[in-house]
PDB file of C-alpha atoms in Angstrom:
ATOM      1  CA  UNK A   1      58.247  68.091  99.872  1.00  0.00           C
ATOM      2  CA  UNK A   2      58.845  67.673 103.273  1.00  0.00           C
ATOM      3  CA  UNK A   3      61.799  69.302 105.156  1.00  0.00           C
ATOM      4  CA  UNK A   4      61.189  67.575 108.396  1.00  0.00           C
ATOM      5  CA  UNK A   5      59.826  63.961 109.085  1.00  0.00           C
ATOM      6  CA  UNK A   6      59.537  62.735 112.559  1.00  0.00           C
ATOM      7  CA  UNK A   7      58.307  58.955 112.868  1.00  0.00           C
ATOM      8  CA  UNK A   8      56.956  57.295 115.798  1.00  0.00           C
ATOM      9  CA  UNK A   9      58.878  59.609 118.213  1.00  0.00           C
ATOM     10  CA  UNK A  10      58.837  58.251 121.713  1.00  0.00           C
ATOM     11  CA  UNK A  11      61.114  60.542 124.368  1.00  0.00           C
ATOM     12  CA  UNK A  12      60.715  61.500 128.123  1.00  0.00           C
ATOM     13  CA  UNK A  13      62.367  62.046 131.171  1.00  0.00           C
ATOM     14  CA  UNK A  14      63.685  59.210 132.986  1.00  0.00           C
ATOM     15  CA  UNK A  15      61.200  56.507 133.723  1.00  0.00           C
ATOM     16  CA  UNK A  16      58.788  58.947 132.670  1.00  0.00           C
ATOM     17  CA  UNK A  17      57.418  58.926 129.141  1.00  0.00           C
ATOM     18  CA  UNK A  18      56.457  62.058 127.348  1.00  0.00           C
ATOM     19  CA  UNK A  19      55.852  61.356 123.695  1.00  0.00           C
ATOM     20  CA  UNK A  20      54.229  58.789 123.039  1.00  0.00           C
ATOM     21  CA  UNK A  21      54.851  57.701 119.505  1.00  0.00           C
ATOM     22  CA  UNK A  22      54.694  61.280 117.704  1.00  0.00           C
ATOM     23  CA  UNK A  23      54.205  61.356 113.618  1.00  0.00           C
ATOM     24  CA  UNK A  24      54.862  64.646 112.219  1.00  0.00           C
ATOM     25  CA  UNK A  25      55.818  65.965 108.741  1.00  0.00           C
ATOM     26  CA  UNK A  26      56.646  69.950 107.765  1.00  0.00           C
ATOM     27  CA  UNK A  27      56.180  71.080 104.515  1.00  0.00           C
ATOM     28  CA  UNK A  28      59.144  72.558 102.949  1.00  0.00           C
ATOM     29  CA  UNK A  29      58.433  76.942 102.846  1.00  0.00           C
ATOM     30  CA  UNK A  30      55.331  76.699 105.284  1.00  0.00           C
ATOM     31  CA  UNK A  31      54.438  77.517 108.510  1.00  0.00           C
ATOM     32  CA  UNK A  32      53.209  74.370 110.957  1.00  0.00           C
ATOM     33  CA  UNK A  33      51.571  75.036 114.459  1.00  0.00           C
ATOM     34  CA  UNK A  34      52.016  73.080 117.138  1.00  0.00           C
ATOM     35  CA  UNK A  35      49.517  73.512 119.769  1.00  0.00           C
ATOM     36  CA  UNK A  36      48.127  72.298 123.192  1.00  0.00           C
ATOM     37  CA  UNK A  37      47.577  72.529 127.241  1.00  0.00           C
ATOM     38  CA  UNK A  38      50.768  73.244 129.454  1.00  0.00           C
ATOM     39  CA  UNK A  39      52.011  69.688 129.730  1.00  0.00           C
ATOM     40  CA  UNK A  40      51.513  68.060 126.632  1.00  0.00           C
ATOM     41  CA  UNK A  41      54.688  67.593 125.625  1.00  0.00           C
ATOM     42  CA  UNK A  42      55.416  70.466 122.763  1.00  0.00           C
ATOM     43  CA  UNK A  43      58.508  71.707 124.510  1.00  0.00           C
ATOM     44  CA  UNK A  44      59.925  67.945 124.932  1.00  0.00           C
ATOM     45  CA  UNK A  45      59.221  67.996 121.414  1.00  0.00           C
ATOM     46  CA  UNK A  46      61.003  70.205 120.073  1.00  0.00           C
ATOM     47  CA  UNK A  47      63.833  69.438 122.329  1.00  0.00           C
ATOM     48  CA  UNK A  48      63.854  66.057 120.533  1.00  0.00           C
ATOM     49  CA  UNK A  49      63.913  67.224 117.521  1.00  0.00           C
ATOM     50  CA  UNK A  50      66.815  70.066 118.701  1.00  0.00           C
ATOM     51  CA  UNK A  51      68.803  66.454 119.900  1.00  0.00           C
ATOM     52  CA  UNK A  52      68.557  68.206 123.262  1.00  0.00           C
ATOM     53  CA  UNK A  53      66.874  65.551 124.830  1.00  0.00           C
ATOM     54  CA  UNK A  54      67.629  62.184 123.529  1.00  0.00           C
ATOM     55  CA  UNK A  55      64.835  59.632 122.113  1.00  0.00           C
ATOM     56  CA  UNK A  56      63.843  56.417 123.124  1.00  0.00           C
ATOM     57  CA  UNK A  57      62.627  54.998 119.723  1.00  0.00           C
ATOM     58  CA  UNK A  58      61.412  56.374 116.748  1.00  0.00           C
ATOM     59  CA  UNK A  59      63.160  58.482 113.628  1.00  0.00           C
ATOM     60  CA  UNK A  60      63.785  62.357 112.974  1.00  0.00           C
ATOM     61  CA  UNK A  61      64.709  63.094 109.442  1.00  0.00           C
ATOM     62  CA  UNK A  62      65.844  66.281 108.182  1.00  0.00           C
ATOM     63  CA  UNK A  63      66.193  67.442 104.648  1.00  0.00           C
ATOM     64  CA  UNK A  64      66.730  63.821 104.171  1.00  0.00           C
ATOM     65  CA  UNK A  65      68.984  62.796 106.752  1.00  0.00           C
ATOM     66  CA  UNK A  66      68.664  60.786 110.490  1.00  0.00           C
ATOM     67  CA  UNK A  67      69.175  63.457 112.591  1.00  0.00           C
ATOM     68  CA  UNK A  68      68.311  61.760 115.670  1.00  0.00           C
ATOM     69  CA  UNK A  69      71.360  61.183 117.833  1.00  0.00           C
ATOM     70  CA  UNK A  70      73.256  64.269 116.213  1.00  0.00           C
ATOM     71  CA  UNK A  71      74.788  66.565 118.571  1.00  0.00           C
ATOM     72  CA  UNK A  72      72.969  69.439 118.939  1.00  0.00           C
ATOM     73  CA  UNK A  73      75.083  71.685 117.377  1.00  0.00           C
ATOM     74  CA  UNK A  74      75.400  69.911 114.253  1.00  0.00           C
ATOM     75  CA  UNK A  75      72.115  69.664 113.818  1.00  0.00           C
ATOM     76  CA  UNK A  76      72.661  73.845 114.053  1.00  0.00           C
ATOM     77  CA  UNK A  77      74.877  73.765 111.504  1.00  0.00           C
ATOM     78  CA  UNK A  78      72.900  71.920 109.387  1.00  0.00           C
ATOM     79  CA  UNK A  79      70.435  74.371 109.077  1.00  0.00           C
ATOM     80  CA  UNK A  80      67.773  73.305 112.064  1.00  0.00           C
ATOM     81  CA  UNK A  81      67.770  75.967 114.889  1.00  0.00           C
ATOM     82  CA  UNK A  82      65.876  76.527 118.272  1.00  0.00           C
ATOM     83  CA  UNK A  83      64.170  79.427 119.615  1.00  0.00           C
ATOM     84  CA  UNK A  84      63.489  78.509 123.232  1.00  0.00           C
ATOM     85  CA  UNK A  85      61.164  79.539 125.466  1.00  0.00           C
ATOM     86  CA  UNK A  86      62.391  82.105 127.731  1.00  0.00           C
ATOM     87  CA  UNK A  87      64.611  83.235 124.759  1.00  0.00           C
ATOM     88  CA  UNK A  88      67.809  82.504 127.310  1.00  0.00           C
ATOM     89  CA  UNK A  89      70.542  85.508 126.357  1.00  0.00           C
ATOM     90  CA  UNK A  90      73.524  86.407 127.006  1.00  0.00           C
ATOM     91  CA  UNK A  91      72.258  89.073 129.657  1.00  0.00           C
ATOM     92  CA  UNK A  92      75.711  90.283 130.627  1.00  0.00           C
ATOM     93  CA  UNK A  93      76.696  90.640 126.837  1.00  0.00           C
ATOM     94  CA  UNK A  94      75.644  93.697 124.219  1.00  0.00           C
ATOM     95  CA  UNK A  95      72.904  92.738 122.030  1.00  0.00           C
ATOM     96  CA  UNK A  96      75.897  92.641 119.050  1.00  0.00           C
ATOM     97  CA  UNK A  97      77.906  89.839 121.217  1.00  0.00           C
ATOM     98  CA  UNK A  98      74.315  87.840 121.165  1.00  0.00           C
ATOM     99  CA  UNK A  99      73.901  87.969 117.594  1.00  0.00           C
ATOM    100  CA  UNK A 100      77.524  87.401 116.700  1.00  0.00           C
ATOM    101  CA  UNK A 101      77.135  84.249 118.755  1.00  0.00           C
ATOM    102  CA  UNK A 102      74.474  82.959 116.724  1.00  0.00           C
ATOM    103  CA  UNK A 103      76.606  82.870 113.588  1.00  0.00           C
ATOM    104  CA  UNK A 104      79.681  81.172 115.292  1.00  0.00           C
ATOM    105  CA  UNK A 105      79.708  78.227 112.423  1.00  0.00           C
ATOM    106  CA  UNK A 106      82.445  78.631 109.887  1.00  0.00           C
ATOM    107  CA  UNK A 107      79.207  78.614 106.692  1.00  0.00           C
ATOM    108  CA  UNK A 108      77.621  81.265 109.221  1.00  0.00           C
ATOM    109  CA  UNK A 109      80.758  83.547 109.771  1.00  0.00           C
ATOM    110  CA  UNK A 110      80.731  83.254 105.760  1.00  0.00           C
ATOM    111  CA  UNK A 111      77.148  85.063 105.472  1.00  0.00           C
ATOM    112  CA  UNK A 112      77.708  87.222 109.041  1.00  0.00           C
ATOM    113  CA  UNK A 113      77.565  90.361 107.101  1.00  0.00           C
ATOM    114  CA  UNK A 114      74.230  89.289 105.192  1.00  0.00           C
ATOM    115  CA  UNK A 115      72.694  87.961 108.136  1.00  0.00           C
ATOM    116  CA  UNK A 116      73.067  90.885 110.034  1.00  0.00           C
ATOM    117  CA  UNK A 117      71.398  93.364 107.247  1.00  0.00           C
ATOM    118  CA  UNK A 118      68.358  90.826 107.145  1.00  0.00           C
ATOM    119  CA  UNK A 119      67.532  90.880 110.620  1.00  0.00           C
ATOM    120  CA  UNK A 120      68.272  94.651 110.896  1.00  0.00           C
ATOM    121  CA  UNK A 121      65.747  95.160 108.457  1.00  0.00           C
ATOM    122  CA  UNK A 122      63.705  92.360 110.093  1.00  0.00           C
ATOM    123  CA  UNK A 123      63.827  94.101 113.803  1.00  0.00           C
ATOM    124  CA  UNK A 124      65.036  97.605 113.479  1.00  0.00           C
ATOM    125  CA  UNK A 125      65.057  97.696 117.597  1.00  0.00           C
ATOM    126  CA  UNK A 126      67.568  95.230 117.742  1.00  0.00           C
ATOM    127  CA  UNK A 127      69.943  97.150 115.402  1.00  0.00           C
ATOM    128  CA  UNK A 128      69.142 100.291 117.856  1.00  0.00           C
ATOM    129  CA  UNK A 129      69.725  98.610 120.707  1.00  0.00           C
ATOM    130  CA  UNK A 130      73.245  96.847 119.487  1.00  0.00           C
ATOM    131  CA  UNK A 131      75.196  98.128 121.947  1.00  0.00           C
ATOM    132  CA  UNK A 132      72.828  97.457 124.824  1.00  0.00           C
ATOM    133  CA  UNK A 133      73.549  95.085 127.430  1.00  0.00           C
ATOM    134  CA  UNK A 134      70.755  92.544 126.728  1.00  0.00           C
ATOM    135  CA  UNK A 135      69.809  91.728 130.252  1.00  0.00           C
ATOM    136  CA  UNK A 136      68.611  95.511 130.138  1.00  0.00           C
ATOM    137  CA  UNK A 137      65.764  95.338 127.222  1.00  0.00           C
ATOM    138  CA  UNK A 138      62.737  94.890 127.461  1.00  0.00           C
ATOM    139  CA  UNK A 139      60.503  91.651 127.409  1.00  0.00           C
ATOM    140  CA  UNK A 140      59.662  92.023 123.560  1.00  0.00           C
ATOM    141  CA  UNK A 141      63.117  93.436 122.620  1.00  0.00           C
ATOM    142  CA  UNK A 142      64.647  89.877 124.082  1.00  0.00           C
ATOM    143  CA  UNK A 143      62.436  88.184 121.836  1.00  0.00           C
ATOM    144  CA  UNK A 144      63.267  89.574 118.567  1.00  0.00           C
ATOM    145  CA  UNK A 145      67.163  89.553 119.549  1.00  0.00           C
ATOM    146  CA  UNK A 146      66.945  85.750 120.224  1.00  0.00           C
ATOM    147  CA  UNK A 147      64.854  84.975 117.082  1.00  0.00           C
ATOM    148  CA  UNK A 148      67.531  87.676 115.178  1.00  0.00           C
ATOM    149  CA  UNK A 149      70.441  85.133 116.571  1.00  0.00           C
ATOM    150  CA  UNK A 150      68.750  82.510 115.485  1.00  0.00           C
ATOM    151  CA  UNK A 151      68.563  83.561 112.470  1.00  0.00           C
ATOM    152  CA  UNK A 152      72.515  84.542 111.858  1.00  0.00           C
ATOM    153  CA  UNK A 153      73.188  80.829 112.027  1.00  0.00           C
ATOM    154  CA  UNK A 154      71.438  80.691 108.721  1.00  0.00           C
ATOM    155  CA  UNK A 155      68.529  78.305 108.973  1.00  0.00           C
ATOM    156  CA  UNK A 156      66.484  76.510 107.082  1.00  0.00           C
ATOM    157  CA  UNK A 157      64.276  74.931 109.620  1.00  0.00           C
ATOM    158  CA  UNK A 158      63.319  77.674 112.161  1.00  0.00           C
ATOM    159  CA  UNK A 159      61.519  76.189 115.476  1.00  0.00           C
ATOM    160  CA  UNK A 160      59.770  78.566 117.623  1.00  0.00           C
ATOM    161  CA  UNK A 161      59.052  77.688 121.053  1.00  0.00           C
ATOM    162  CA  UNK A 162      56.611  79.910 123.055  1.00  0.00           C
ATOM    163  CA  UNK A 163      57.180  83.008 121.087  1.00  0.00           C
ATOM    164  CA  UNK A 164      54.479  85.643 122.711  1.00  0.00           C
ATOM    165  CA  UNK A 165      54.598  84.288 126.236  1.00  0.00           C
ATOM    166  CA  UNK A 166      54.367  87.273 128.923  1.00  0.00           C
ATOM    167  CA  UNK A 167      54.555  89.548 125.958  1.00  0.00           C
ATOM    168  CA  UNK A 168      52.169  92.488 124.957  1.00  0.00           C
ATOM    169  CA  UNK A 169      49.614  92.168 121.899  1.00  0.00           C
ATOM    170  CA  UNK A 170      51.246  95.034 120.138  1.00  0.00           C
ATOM    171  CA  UNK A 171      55.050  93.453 120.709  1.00  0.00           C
ATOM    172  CA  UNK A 172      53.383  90.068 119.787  1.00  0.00           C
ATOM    173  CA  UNK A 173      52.065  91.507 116.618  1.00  0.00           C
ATOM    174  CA  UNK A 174      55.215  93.275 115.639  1.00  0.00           C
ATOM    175  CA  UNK A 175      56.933  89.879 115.925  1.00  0.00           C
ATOM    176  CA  UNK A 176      54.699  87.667 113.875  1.00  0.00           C
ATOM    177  CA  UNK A 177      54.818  90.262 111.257  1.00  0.00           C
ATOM    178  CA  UNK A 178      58.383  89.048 111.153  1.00  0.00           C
ATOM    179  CA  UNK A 179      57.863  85.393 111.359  1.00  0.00           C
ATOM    180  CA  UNK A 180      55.113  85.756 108.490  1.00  0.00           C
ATOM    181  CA  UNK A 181      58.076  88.194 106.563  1.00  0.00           C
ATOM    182  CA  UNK A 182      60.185  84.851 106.890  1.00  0.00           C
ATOM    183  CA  UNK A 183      57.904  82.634 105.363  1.00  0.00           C
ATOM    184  CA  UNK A 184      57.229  84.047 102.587  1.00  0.00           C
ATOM    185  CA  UNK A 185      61.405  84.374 102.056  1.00  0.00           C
ATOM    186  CA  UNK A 186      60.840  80.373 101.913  1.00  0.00           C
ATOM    187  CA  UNK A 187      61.811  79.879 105.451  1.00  0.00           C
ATOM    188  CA  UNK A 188      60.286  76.678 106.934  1.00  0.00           C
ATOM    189  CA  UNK A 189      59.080  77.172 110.269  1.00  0.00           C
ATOM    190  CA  UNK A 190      57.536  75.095 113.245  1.00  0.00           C
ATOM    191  CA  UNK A 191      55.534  77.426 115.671  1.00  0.00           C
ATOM    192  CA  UNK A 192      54.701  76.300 119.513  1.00  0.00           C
ATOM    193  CA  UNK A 193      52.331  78.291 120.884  1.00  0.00           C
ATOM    194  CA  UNK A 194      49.317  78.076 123.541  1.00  0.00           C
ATOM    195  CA  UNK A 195      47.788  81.475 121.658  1.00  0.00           C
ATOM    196  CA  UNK A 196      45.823  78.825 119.639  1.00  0.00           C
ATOM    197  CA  UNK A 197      44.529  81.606 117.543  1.00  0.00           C
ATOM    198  CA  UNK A 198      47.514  83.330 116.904  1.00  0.00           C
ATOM    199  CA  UNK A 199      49.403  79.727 116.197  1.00  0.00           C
ATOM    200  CA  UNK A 200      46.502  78.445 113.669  1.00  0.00           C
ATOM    201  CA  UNK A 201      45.846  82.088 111.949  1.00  0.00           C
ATOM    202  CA  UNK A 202      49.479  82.268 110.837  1.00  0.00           C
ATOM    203  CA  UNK A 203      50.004  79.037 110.102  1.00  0.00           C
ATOM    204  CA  UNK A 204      49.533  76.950 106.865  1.00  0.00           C
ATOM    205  CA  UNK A 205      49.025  73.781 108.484  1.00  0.00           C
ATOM    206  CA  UNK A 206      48.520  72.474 112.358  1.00  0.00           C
ATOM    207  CA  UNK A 207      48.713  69.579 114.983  1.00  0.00           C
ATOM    208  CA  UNK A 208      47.050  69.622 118.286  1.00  0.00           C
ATOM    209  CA  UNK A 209      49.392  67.817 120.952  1.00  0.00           C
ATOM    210  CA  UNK A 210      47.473  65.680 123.869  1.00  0.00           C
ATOM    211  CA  UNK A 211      49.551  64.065 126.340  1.00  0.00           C
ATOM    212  CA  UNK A 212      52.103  63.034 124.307  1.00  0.00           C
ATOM    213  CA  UNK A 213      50.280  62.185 121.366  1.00  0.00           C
ATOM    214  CA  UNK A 214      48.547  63.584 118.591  1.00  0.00           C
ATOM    215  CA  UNK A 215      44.446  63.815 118.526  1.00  0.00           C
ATOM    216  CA  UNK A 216      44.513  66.088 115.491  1.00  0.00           C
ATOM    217  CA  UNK A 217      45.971  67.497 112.330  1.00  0.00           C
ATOM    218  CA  UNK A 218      44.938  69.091 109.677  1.00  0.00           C
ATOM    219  CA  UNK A 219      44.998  72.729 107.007  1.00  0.00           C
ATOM    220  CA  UNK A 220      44.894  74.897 109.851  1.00  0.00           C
ATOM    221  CA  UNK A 221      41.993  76.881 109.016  1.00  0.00           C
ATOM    222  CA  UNK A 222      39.933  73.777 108.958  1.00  0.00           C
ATOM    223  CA  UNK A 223      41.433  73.237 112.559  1.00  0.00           C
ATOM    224  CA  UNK A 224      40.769  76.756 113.546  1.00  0.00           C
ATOM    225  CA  UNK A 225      37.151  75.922 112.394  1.00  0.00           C
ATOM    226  CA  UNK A 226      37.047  72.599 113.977  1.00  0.00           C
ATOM    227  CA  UNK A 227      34.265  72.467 117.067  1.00  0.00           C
ATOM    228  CA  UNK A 228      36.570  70.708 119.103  1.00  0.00           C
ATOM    229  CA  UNK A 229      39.271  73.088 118.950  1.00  0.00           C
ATOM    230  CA  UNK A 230      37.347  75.562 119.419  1.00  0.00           C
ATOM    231  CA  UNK A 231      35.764  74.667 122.752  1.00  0.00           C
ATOM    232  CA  UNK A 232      39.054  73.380 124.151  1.00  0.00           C
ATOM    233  CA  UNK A 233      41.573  75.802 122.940  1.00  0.00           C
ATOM    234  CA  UNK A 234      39.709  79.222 121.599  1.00  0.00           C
ATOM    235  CA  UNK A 235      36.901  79.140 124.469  1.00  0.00           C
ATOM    236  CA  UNK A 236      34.253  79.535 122.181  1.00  0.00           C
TER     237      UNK A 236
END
């Protein structure tokens, strides 16, 4: 069943058209990867799905519902959260402030006790570094404490946006360990990512974005196999 159906999605900036009639569809409890050059339009995207930037035409259902049009943070509180690239803290505020942000909903205050033991457990760094101004951690440690306040507004949708940019392989590791931890909790999750092989080796299924439209989808292990991914995305 799918938790997220996007139809025909057209969106851009101004006179400037970005998406060019996008059909996706995420499978409830699996992991989807978006991937493609700089300038393809993932970002815009998932912005468009996030209601940040607003469509020109098309639908975006999720769990069953129009979403498109929504403010953005309704479509939070219904369960359909951002990760954004450049993970964008709170750098004056302690790493606790960040994540107490995250579950400023009334259902997320509700579960703010439960939340905060499952990404503890999740990112033990972040519960060391609590007190921590965030501003002051390191490139990796940002990254797990804006996927852990993600995840104390309780989602069901989880969308990823350029997760391992400018970060180490052994911090990038450490943090898909977590994402693949999630999905096999039953979170749904939509991963952009230009590590192609990272993206398509953790994911169950996978759509390669070209200028605003999709040329492929597919299992992605068939799309990790696929000549013409390989030779324009894995340089092989």
């Amino acid at each position: 069943m799918a938790l997220l159906e996007v139809k025909d999605l057209r969106a851009g900036y101004g006179d400037v058209p970005v998406l060019r009639g996008i059909d996706l569809s995420v499978q409830a409890g699996s992991i989807t990867a978006l991937i493609g050059a700089n300038g393809a339009g993932k970002t815009t995207l998932l912005r468009t799905i996030s209601g940040i930037i607003p469509a020109d035409a098309g639908s975006v259902r999720y769990d069953g519902q129009d979403i498109l049009g929504m403010p953005p943070q309704d479509i939070v509180r219904a369960g359909l959260v951002q990760v954004p690239e450049g993970r964008r803290l709170f750098p004056d505020m302690t790493v606790f402030e960040n994540l107490l942000i995250g579950s400023s909903s009334p259902s997320a205050r509700r579960r703010r006790d439960e939340s905060l033991k499952m990404v503890f457990e999740l990112f033990p760094k972040v519960r060391e570094r609590g007190g921590q101004r965030a501003g002051t951690l390191s490139g990796g440690e940002q990254q797990m404490v804006a996927i852990a306040r993600a995840l104390m507004a309780s989602p069901r949708l989880l969308l990823l946006d350029e997760t391992s940019l400018g970060l180490a392989p052994i911090v990038v590791d450490e943090i898909f360990q977590a994402v693949r931890r999630l999905a096999v909790q039953g979170m749904t999750i939509l991963v952009v990512e230009q590590n192609t092989a990272l993206a398509l080796e953790v994911a169950d299924h996978g759509y390669v974005l070209e200028q605003g439209h999709f040329a492929m989808e597919g299992p992605a292990s068939d799309l990790m196999a696929d000549p013409r991914v390989k030779q324009a995305y894995l340089g092989i």
